[in-house]
PDB file of C-alpha atoms in Angstrom:
ATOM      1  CA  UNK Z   1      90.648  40.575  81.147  1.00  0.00           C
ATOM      2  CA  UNK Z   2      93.858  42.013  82.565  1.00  0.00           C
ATOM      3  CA  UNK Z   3      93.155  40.768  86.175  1.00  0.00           C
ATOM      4  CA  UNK Z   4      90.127  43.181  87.167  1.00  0.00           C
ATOM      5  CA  UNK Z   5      87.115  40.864  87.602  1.00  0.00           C
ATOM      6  CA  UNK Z   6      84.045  41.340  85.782  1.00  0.00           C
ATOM      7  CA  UNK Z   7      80.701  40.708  87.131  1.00  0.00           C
ATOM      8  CA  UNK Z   8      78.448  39.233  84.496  1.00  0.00           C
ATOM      9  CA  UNK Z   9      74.573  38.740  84.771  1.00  0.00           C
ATOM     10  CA  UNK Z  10      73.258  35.550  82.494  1.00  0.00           C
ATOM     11  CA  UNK Z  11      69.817  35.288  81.834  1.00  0.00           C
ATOM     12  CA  UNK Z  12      68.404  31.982  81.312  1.00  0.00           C
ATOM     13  CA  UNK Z  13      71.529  30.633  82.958  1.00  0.00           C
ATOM     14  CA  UNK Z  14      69.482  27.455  84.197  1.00  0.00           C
ATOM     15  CA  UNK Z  15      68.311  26.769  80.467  1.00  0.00           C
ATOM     16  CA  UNK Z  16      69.936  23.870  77.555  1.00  0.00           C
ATOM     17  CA  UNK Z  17      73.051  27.206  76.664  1.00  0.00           C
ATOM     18  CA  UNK Z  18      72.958  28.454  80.076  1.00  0.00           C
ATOM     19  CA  UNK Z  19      73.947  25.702  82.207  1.00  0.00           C
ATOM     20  CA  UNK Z  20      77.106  25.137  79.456  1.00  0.00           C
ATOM     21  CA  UNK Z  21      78.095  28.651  79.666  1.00  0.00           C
ATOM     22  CA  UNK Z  22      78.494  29.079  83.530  1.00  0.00           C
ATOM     23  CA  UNK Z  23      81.407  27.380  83.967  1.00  0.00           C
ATOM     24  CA  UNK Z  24      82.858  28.989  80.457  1.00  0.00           C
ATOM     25  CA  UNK Z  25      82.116  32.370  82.014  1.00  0.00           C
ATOM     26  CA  UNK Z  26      83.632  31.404  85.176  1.00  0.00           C
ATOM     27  CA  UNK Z  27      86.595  29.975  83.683  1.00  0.00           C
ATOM     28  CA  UNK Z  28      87.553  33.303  81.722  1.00  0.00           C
ATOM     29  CA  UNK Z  29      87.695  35.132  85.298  1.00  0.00           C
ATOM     30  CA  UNK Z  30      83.808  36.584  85.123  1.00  0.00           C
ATOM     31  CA  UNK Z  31      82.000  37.096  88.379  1.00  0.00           C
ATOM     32  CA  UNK Z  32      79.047  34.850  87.271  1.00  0.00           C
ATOM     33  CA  UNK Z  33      75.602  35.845  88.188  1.00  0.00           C
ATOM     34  CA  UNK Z  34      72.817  33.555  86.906  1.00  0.00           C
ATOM     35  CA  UNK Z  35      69.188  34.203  87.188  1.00  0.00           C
ATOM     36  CA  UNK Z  36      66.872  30.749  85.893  1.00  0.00           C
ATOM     37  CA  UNK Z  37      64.411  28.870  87.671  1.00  0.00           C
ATOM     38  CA  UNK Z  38      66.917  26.193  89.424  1.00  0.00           C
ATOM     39  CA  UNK Z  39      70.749  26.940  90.734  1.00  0.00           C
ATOM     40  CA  UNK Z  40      73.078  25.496  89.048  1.00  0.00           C
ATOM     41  CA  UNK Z  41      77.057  25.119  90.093  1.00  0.00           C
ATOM     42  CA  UNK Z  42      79.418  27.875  89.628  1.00  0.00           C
ATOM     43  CA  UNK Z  43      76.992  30.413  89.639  1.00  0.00           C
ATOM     44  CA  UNK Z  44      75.519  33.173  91.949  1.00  0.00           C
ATOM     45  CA  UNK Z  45      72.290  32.223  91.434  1.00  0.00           C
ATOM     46  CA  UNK Z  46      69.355  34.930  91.707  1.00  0.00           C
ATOM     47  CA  UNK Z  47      65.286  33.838  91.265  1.00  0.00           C
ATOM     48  CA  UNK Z  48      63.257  36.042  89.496  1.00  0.00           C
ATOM     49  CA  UNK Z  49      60.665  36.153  86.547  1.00  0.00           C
ATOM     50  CA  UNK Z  50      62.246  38.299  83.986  1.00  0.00           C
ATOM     51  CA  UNK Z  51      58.569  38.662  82.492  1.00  0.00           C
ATOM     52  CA  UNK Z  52      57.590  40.953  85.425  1.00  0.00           C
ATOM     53  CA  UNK Z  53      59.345  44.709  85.032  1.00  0.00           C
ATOM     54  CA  UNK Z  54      59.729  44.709  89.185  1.00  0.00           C
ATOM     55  CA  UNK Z  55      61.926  41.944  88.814  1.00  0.00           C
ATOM     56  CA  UNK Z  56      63.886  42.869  86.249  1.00  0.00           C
ATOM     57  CA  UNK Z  57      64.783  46.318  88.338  1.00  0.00           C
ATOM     58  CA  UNK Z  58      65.776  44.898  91.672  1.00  0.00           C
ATOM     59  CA  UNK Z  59      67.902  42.222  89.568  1.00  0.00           C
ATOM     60  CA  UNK Z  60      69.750  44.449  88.471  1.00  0.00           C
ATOM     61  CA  UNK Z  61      69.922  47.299  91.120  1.00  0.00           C
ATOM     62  CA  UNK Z  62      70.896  44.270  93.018  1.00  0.00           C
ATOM     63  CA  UNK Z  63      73.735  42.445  90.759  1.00  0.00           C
ATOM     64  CA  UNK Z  64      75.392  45.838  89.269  1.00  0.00           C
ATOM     65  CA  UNK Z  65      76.420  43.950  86.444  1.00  0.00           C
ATOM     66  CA  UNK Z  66      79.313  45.384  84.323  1.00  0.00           C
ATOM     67  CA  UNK Z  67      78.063  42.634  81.405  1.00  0.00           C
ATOM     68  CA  UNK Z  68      75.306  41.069  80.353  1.00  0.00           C
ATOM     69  CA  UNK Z  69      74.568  38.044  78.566  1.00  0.00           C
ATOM     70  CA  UNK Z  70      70.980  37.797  77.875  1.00  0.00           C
ATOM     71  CA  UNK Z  71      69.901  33.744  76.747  1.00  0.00           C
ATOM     72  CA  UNK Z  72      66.455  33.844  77.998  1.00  0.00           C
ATOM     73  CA  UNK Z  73      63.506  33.415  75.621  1.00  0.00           C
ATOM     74  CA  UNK Z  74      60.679  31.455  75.419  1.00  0.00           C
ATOM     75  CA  UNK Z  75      61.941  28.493  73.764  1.00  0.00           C
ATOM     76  CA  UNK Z  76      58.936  26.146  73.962  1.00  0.00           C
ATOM     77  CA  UNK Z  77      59.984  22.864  71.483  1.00  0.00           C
ATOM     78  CA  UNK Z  78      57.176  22.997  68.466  1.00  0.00           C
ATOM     79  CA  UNK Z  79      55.748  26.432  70.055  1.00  0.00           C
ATOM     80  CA  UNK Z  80      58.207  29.254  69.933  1.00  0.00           C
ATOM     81  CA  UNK Z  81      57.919  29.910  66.039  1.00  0.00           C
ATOM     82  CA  UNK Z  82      54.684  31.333  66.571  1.00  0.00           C
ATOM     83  CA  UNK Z  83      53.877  32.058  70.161  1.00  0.00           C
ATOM     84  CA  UNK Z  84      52.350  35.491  71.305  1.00  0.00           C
ATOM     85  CA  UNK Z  85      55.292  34.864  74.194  1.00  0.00           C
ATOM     86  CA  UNK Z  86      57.660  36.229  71.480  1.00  0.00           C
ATOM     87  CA  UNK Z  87      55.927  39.533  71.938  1.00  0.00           C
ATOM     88  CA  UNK Z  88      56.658  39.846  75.773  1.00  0.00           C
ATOM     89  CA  UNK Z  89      60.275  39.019  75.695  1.00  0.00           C
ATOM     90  CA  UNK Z  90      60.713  41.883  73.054  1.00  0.00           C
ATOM     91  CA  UNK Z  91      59.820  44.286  75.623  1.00  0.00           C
ATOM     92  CA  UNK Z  92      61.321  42.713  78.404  1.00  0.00           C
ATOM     93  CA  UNK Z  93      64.467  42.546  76.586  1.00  0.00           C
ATOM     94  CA  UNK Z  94      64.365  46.394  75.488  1.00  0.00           C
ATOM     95  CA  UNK Z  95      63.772  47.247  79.138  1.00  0.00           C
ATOM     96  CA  UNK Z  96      66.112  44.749  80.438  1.00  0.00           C
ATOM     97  CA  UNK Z  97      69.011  46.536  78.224  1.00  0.00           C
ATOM     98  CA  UNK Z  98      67.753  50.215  79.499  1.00  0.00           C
ATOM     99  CA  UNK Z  99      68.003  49.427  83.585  1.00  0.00           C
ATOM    100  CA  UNK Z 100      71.721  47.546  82.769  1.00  0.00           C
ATOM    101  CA  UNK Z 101      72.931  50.548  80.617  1.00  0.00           C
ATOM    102  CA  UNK Z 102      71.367  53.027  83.459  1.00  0.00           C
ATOM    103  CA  UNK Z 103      73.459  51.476  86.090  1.00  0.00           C
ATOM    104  CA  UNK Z 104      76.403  51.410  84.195  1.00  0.00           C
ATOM    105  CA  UNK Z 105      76.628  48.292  82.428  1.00  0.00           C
ATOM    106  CA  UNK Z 106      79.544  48.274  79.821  1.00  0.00           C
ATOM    107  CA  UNK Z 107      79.299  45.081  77.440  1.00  0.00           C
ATOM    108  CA  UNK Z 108      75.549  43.531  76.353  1.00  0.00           C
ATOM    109  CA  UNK Z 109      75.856  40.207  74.221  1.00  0.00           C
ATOM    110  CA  UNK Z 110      72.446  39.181  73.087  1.00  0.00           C
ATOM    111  CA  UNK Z 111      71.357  36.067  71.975  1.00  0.00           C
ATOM    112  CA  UNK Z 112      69.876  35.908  67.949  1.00  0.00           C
ATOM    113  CA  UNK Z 113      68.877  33.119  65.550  1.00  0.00           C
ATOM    114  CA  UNK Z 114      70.185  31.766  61.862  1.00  0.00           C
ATOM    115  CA  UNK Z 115      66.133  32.350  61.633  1.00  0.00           C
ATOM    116  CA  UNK Z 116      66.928  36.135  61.216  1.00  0.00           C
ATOM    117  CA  UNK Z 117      67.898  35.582  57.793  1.00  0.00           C
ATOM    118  CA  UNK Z 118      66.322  35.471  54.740  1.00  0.00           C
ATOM    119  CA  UNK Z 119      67.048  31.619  53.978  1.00  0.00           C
ATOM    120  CA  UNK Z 120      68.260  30.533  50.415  1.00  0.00           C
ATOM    121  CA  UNK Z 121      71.596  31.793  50.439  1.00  0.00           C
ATOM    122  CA  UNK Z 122      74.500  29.207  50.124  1.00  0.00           C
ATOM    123  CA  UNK Z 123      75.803  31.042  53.385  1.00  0.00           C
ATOM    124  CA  UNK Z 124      74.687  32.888  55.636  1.00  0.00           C
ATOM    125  CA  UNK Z 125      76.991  36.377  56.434  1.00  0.00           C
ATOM    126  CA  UNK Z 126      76.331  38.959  58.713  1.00  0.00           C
ATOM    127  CA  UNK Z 127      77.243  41.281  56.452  1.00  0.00           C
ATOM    128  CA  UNK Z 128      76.113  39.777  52.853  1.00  0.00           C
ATOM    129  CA  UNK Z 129      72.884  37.974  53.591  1.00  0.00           C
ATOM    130  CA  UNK Z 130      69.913  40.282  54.034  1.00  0.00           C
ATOM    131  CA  UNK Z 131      67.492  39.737  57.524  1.00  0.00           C
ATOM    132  CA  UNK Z 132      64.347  39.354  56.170  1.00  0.00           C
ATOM    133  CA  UNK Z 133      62.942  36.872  58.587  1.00  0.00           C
ATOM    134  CA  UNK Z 134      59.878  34.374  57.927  1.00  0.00           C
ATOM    135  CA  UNK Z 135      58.466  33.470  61.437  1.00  0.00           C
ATOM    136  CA  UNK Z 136      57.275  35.612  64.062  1.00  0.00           C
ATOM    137  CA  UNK Z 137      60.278  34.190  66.463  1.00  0.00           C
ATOM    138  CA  UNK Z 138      62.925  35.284  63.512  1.00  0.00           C
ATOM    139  CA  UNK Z 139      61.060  38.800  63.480  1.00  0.00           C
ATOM    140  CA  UNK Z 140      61.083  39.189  67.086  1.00  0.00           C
ATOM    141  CA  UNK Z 141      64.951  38.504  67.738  1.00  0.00           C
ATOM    142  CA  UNK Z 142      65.626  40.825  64.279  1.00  0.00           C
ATOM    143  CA  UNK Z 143      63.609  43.788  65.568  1.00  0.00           C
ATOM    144  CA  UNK Z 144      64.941  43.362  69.334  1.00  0.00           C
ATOM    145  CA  UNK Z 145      68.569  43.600  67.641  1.00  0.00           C
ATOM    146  CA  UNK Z 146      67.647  46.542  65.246  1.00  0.00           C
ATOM    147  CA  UNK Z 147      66.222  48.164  68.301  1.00  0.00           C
ATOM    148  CA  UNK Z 148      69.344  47.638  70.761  1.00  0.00           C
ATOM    149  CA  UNK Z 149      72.129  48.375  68.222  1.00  0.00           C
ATOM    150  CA  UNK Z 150      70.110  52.002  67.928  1.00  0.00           C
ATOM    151  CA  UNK Z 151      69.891  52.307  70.982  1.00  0.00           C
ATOM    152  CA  UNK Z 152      73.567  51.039  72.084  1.00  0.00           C
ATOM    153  CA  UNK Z 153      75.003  53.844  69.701  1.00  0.00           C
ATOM    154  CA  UNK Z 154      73.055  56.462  72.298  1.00  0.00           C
ATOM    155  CA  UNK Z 155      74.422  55.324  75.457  1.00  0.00           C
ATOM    156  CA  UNK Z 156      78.149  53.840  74.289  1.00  0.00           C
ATOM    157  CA  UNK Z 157      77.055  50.548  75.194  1.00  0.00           C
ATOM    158  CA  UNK Z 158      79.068  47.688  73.668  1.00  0.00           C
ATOM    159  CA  UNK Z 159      76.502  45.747  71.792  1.00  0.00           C
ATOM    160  CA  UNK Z 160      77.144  42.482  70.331  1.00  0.00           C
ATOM    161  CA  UNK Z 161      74.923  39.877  68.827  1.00  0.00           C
ATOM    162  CA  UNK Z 162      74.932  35.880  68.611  1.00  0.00           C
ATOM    163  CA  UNK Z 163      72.919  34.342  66.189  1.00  0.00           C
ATOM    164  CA  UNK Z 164      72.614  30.439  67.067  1.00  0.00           C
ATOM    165  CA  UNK Z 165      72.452  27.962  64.504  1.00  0.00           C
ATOM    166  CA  UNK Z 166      71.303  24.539  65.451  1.00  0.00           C
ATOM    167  CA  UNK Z 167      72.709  23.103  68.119  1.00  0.00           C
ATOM    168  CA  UNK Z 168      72.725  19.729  70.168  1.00  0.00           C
ATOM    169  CA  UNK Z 169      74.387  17.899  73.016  1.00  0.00           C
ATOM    170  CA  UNK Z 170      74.065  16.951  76.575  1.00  0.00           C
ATOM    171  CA  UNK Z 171      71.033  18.320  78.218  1.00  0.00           C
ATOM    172  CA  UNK Z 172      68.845  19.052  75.203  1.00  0.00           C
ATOM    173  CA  UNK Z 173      65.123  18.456  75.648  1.00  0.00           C
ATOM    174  CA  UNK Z 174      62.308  16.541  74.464  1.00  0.00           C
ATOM    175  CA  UNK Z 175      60.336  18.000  71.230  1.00  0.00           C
ATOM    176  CA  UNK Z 176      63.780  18.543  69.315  1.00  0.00           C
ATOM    177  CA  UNK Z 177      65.430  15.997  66.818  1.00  0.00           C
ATOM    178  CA  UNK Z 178      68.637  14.667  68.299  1.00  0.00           C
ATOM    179  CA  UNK Z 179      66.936  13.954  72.066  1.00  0.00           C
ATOM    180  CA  UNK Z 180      64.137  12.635  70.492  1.00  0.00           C
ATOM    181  CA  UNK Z 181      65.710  10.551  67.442  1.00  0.00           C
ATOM    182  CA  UNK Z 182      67.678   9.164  70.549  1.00  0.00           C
ATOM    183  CA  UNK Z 183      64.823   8.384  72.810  1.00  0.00           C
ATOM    184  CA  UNK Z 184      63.619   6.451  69.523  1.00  0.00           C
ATOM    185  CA  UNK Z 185      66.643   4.613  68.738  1.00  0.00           C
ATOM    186  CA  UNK Z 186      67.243   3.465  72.543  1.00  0.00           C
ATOM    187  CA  UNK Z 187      63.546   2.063  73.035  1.00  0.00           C
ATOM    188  CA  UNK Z 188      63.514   0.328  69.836  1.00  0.00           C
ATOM    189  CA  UNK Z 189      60.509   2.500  68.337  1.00  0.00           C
ATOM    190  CA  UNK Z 190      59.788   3.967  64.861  1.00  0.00           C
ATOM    191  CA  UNK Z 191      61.251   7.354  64.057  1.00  0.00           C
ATOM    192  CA  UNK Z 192      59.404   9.034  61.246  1.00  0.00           C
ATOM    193  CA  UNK Z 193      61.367  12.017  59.870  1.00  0.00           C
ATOM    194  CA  UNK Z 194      62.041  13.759  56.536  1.00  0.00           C
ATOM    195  CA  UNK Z 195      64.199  12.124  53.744  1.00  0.00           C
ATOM    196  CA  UNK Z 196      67.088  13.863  55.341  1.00  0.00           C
ATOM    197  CA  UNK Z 197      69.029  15.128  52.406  1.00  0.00           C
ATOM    198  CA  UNK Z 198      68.570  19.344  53.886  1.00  0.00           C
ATOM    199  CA  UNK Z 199      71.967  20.383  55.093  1.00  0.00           C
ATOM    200  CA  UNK Z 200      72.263  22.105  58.359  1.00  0.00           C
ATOM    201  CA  UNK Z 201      74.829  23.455  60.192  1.00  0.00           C
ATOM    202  CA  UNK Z 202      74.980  21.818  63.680  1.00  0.00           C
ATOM    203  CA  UNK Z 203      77.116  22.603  66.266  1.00  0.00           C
ATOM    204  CA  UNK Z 204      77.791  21.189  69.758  1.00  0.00           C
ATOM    205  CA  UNK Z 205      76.232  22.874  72.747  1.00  0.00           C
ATOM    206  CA  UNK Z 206      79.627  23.272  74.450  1.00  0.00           C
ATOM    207  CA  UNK Z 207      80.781  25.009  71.612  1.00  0.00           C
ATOM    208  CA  UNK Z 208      77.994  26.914  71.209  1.00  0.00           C
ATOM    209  CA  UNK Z 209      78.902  28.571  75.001  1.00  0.00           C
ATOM    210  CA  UNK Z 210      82.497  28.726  74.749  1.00  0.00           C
ATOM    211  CA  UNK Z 211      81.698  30.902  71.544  1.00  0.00           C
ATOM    212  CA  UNK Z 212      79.270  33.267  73.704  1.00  0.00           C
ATOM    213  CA  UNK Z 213      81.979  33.352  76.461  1.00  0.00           C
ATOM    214  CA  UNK Z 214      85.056  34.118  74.196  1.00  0.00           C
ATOM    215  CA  UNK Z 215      82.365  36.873  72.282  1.00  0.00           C
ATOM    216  CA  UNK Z 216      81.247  38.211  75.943  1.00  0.00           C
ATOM    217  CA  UNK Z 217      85.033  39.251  76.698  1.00  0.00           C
ATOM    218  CA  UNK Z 218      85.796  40.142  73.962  1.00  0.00           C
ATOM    219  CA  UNK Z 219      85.122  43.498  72.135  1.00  0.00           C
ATOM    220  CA  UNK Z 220      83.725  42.652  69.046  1.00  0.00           C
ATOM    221  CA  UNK Z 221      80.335  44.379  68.620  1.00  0.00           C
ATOM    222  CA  UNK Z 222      77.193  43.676  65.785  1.00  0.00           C
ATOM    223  CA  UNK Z 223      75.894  40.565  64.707  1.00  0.00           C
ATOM    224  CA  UNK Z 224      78.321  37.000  64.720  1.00  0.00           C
ATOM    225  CA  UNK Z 225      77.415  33.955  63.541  1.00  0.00           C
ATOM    226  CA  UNK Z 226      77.605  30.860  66.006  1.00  0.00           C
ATOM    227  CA  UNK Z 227      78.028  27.989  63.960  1.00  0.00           C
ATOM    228  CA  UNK Z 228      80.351  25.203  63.109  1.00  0.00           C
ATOM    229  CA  UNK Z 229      80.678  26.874  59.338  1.00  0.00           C
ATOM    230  CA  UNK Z 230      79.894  23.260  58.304  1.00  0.00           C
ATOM    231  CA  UNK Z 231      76.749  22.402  57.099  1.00  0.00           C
ATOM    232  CA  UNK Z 232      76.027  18.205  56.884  1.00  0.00           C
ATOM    233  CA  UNK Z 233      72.721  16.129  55.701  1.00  0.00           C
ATOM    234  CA  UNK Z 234      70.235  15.949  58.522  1.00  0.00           C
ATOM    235  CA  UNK Z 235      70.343  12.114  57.525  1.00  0.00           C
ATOM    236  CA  UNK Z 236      74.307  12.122  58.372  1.00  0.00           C
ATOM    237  CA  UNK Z 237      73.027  13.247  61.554  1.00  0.00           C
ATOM    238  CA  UNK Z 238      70.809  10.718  62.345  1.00  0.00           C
ATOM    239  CA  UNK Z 239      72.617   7.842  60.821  1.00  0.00           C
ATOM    240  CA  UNK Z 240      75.167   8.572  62.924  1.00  0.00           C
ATOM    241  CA  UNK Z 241      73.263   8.343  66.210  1.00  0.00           C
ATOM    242  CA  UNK Z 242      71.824   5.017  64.857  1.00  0.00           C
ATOM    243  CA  UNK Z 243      75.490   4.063  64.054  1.00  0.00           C
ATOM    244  CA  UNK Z 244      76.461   4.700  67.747  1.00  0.00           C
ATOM    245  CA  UNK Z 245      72.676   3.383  69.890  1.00  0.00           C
ATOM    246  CA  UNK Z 246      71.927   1.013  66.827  1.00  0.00           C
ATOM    247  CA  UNK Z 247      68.126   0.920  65.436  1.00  0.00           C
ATOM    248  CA  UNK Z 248      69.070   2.101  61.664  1.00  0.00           C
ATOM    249  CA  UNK Z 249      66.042   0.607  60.330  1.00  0.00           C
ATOM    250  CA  UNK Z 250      63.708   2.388  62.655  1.00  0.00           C
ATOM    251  CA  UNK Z 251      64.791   5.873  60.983  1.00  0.00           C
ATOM    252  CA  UNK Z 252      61.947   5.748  58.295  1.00  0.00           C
ATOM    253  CA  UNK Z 253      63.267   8.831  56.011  1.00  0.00           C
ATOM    254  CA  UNK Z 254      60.497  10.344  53.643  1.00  0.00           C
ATOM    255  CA  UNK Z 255      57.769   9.910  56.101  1.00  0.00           C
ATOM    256  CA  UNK Z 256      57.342  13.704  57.224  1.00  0.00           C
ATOM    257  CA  UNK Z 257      57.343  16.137  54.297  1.00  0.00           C
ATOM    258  CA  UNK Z 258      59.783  19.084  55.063  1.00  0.00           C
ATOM    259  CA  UNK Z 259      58.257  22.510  55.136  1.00  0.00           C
ATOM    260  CA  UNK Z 260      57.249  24.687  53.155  1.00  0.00           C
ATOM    261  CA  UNK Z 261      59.941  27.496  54.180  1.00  0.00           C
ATOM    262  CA  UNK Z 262      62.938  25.124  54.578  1.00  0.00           C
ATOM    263  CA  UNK Z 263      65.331  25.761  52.624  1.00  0.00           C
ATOM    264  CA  UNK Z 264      67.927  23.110  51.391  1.00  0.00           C
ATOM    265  CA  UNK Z 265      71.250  24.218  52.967  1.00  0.00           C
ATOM    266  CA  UNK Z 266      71.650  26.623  56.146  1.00  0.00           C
ATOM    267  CA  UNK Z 267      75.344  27.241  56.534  1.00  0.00           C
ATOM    268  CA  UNK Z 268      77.022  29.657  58.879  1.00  0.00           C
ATOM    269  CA  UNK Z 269      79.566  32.082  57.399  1.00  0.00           C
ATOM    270  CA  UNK Z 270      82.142  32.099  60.329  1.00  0.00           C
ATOM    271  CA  UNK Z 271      85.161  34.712  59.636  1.00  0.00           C
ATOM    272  CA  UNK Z 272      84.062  37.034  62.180  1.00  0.00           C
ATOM    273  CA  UNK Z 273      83.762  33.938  65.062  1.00  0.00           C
ATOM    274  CA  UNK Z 274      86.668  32.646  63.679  1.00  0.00           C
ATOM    275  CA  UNK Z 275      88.919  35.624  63.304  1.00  0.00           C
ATOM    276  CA  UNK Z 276      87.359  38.454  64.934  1.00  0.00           C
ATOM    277  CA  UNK Z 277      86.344  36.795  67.951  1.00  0.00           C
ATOM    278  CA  UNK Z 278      88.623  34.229  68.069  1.00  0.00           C
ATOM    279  CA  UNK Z 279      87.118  30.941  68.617  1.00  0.00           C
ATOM    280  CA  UNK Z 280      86.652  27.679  66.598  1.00  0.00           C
ATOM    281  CA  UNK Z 281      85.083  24.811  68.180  1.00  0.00           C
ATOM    282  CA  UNK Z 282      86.668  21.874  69.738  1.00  0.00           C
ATOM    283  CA  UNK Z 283      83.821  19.492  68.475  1.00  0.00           C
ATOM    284  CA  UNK Z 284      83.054  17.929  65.022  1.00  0.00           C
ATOM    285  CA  UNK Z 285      79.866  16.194  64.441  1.00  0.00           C
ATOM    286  CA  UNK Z 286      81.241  12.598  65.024  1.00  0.00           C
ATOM    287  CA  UNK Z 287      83.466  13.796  67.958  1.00  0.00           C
ATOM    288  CA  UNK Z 288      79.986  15.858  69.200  1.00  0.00           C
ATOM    289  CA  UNK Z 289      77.799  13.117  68.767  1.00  0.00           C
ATOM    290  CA  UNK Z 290      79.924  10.382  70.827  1.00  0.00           C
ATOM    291  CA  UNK Z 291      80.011  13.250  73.662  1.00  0.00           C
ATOM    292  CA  UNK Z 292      76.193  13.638  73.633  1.00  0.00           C
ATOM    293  CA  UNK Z 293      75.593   9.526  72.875  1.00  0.00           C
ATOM    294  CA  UNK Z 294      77.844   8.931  76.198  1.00  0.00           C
ATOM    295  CA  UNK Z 295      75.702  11.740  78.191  1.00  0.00           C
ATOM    296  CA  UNK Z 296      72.481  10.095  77.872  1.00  0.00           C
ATOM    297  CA  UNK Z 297      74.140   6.396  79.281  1.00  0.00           C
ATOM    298  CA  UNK Z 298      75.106   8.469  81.850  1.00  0.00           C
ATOM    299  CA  UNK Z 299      71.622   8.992  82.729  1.00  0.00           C
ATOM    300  CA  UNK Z 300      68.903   7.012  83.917  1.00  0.00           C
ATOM    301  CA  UNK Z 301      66.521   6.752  81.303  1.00  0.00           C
ATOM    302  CA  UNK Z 302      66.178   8.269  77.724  1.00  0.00           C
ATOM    303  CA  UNK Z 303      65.198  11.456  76.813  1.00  0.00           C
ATOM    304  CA  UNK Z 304      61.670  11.880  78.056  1.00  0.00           C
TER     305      UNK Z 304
END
């Protein structure tokens, strides 16, 4: 960045991507500014409910931020597909972008989902695959984008756009598959899930933030893929975590039906992370899932 710091507001900086991509921010040279509902290390941290539109202003007549990484969403485990919530951060995310472009804000790097597609392709490319989303979540991060890249063309703002793929490692919740396929595996319990044959691409949390730090300083705008570029069998997955905690024969495969929309393979296309921005991940999956196997030991209890 040439030696002239950059001060860089992160929403949800408190949340499963946030609290990775603090210290990636901070070890680029960014002036980080986090805003969550907890501080976390390395951050300036600010409190405020980015739901209420007097909040969002004196954030950011407060901060000044020159960039802008914007994580937070509702991201409720089994509720955010559908939830009404969806609605409100559309708005808040439109006027969030208007008071940091109105101050002066240079770089916005918003935070999109592989759920933007329209699923059945054998990859997924920014520039190929069509967005035709089919949940209300997918719909709501597709029109926000649609919106900002309009309105980024007004106001020379540099827009760009990071659609996650699935992700896992230390720190992820309850109500997702790796925590939970781990909570089952460590007390010994029955884990019920599909037959496991539907590829996905999966890529380690760590990775996932050094990709939105290395796209955040960079000057790549549009939509990038954040993936590994490697899609694997969900069962590859979990036979791995049983391989590492133990428990293989309480992952009964073929109990749970997949869904209706699921499609067998979602696969990030990854030239423009790769090239464009610059960044390939230091994890594989087995490398990835000894990292996040070691994490929980570290803790006190399972996921819960």
């Amino acid at each position: 960045m040439g030696g002239v710091t950059h001060r860089v507001l992160v929403t949800g900086a408190t949340g499963f991507v946030g609290r990775h991509v603090v210290p990636a921010l901070a070890a680029l040279g960014f002036e980080v500014h986090g805003v969550g509902r907890s501080p976390r290390d390395g951050a300036r941290f600010h409190a405020a409910d980015l739901l209420v539109p007097e909040a969002r202003r004196a954030l950011v007549a407060h901060v000044r931020p020159s960039h802008l990484l914007h994580l937070a969403w509702d991201a409720e485990p089994g509720r955010y597909w559908t939830s009404a919530a969806n609605l409100d951060w559309v708005a808040a995310s439109l006027d969030l972008a208007r008071l940091f472009a109105a101050q002066g804000g240079r770089r916005f790097v918003g935070i999109g989902t592989c759920a933007e597609y329209a699923w059945g392709a054998a990859r997924l490319d920014e520039a190929a695959t069509p967005c035709r989303p089919a949940t209300l979540y997918g719909a709501a991060k597709d029109g926000t984008h649609r919106i900002l890249a309009a309105y980024a063309g007004t106001q020379g703002l540099g827009l760009a756009w990071g659609r996650l793929f699935y992700l896992y490692g230390p720190g992820e919740r309850r109500g997702r598959l790796v925590p939970d396929a781990i909570r089952a595996l460590t007390a010994g319990t029955p884990f019920p899930t599909s037959d496991g044959y539907q590829r996905r691409d999966y890529l380690h949390v760590a990775d996932a933030a050094g990709a939105l730090a290395t796209l955040l300083a960079s000057d790549v705008t549009g939509p990038v893929n954040i993936g590994s570029g490697t899609a694997i069998p969900v069962r590859t997955l979990l036979d791995g975590l049983a391989a590492r905690i133990g428990g293989a024969d309480r992952l009964i495969y073929g109990a749970r039906p997949l869904g209706p929309g699921e499609p067998p393979v979602i696969e990030a296309e990854t030239r423009i992370l790769n090239d464009a921005v610059g960044f390939r991940p230091a994890y594989g999956w087995a490398e990835g899932l000894d990292d996040t196997v070691a994490w929980w030991r570290r803790q006190d209890a399972p996921p819960r």
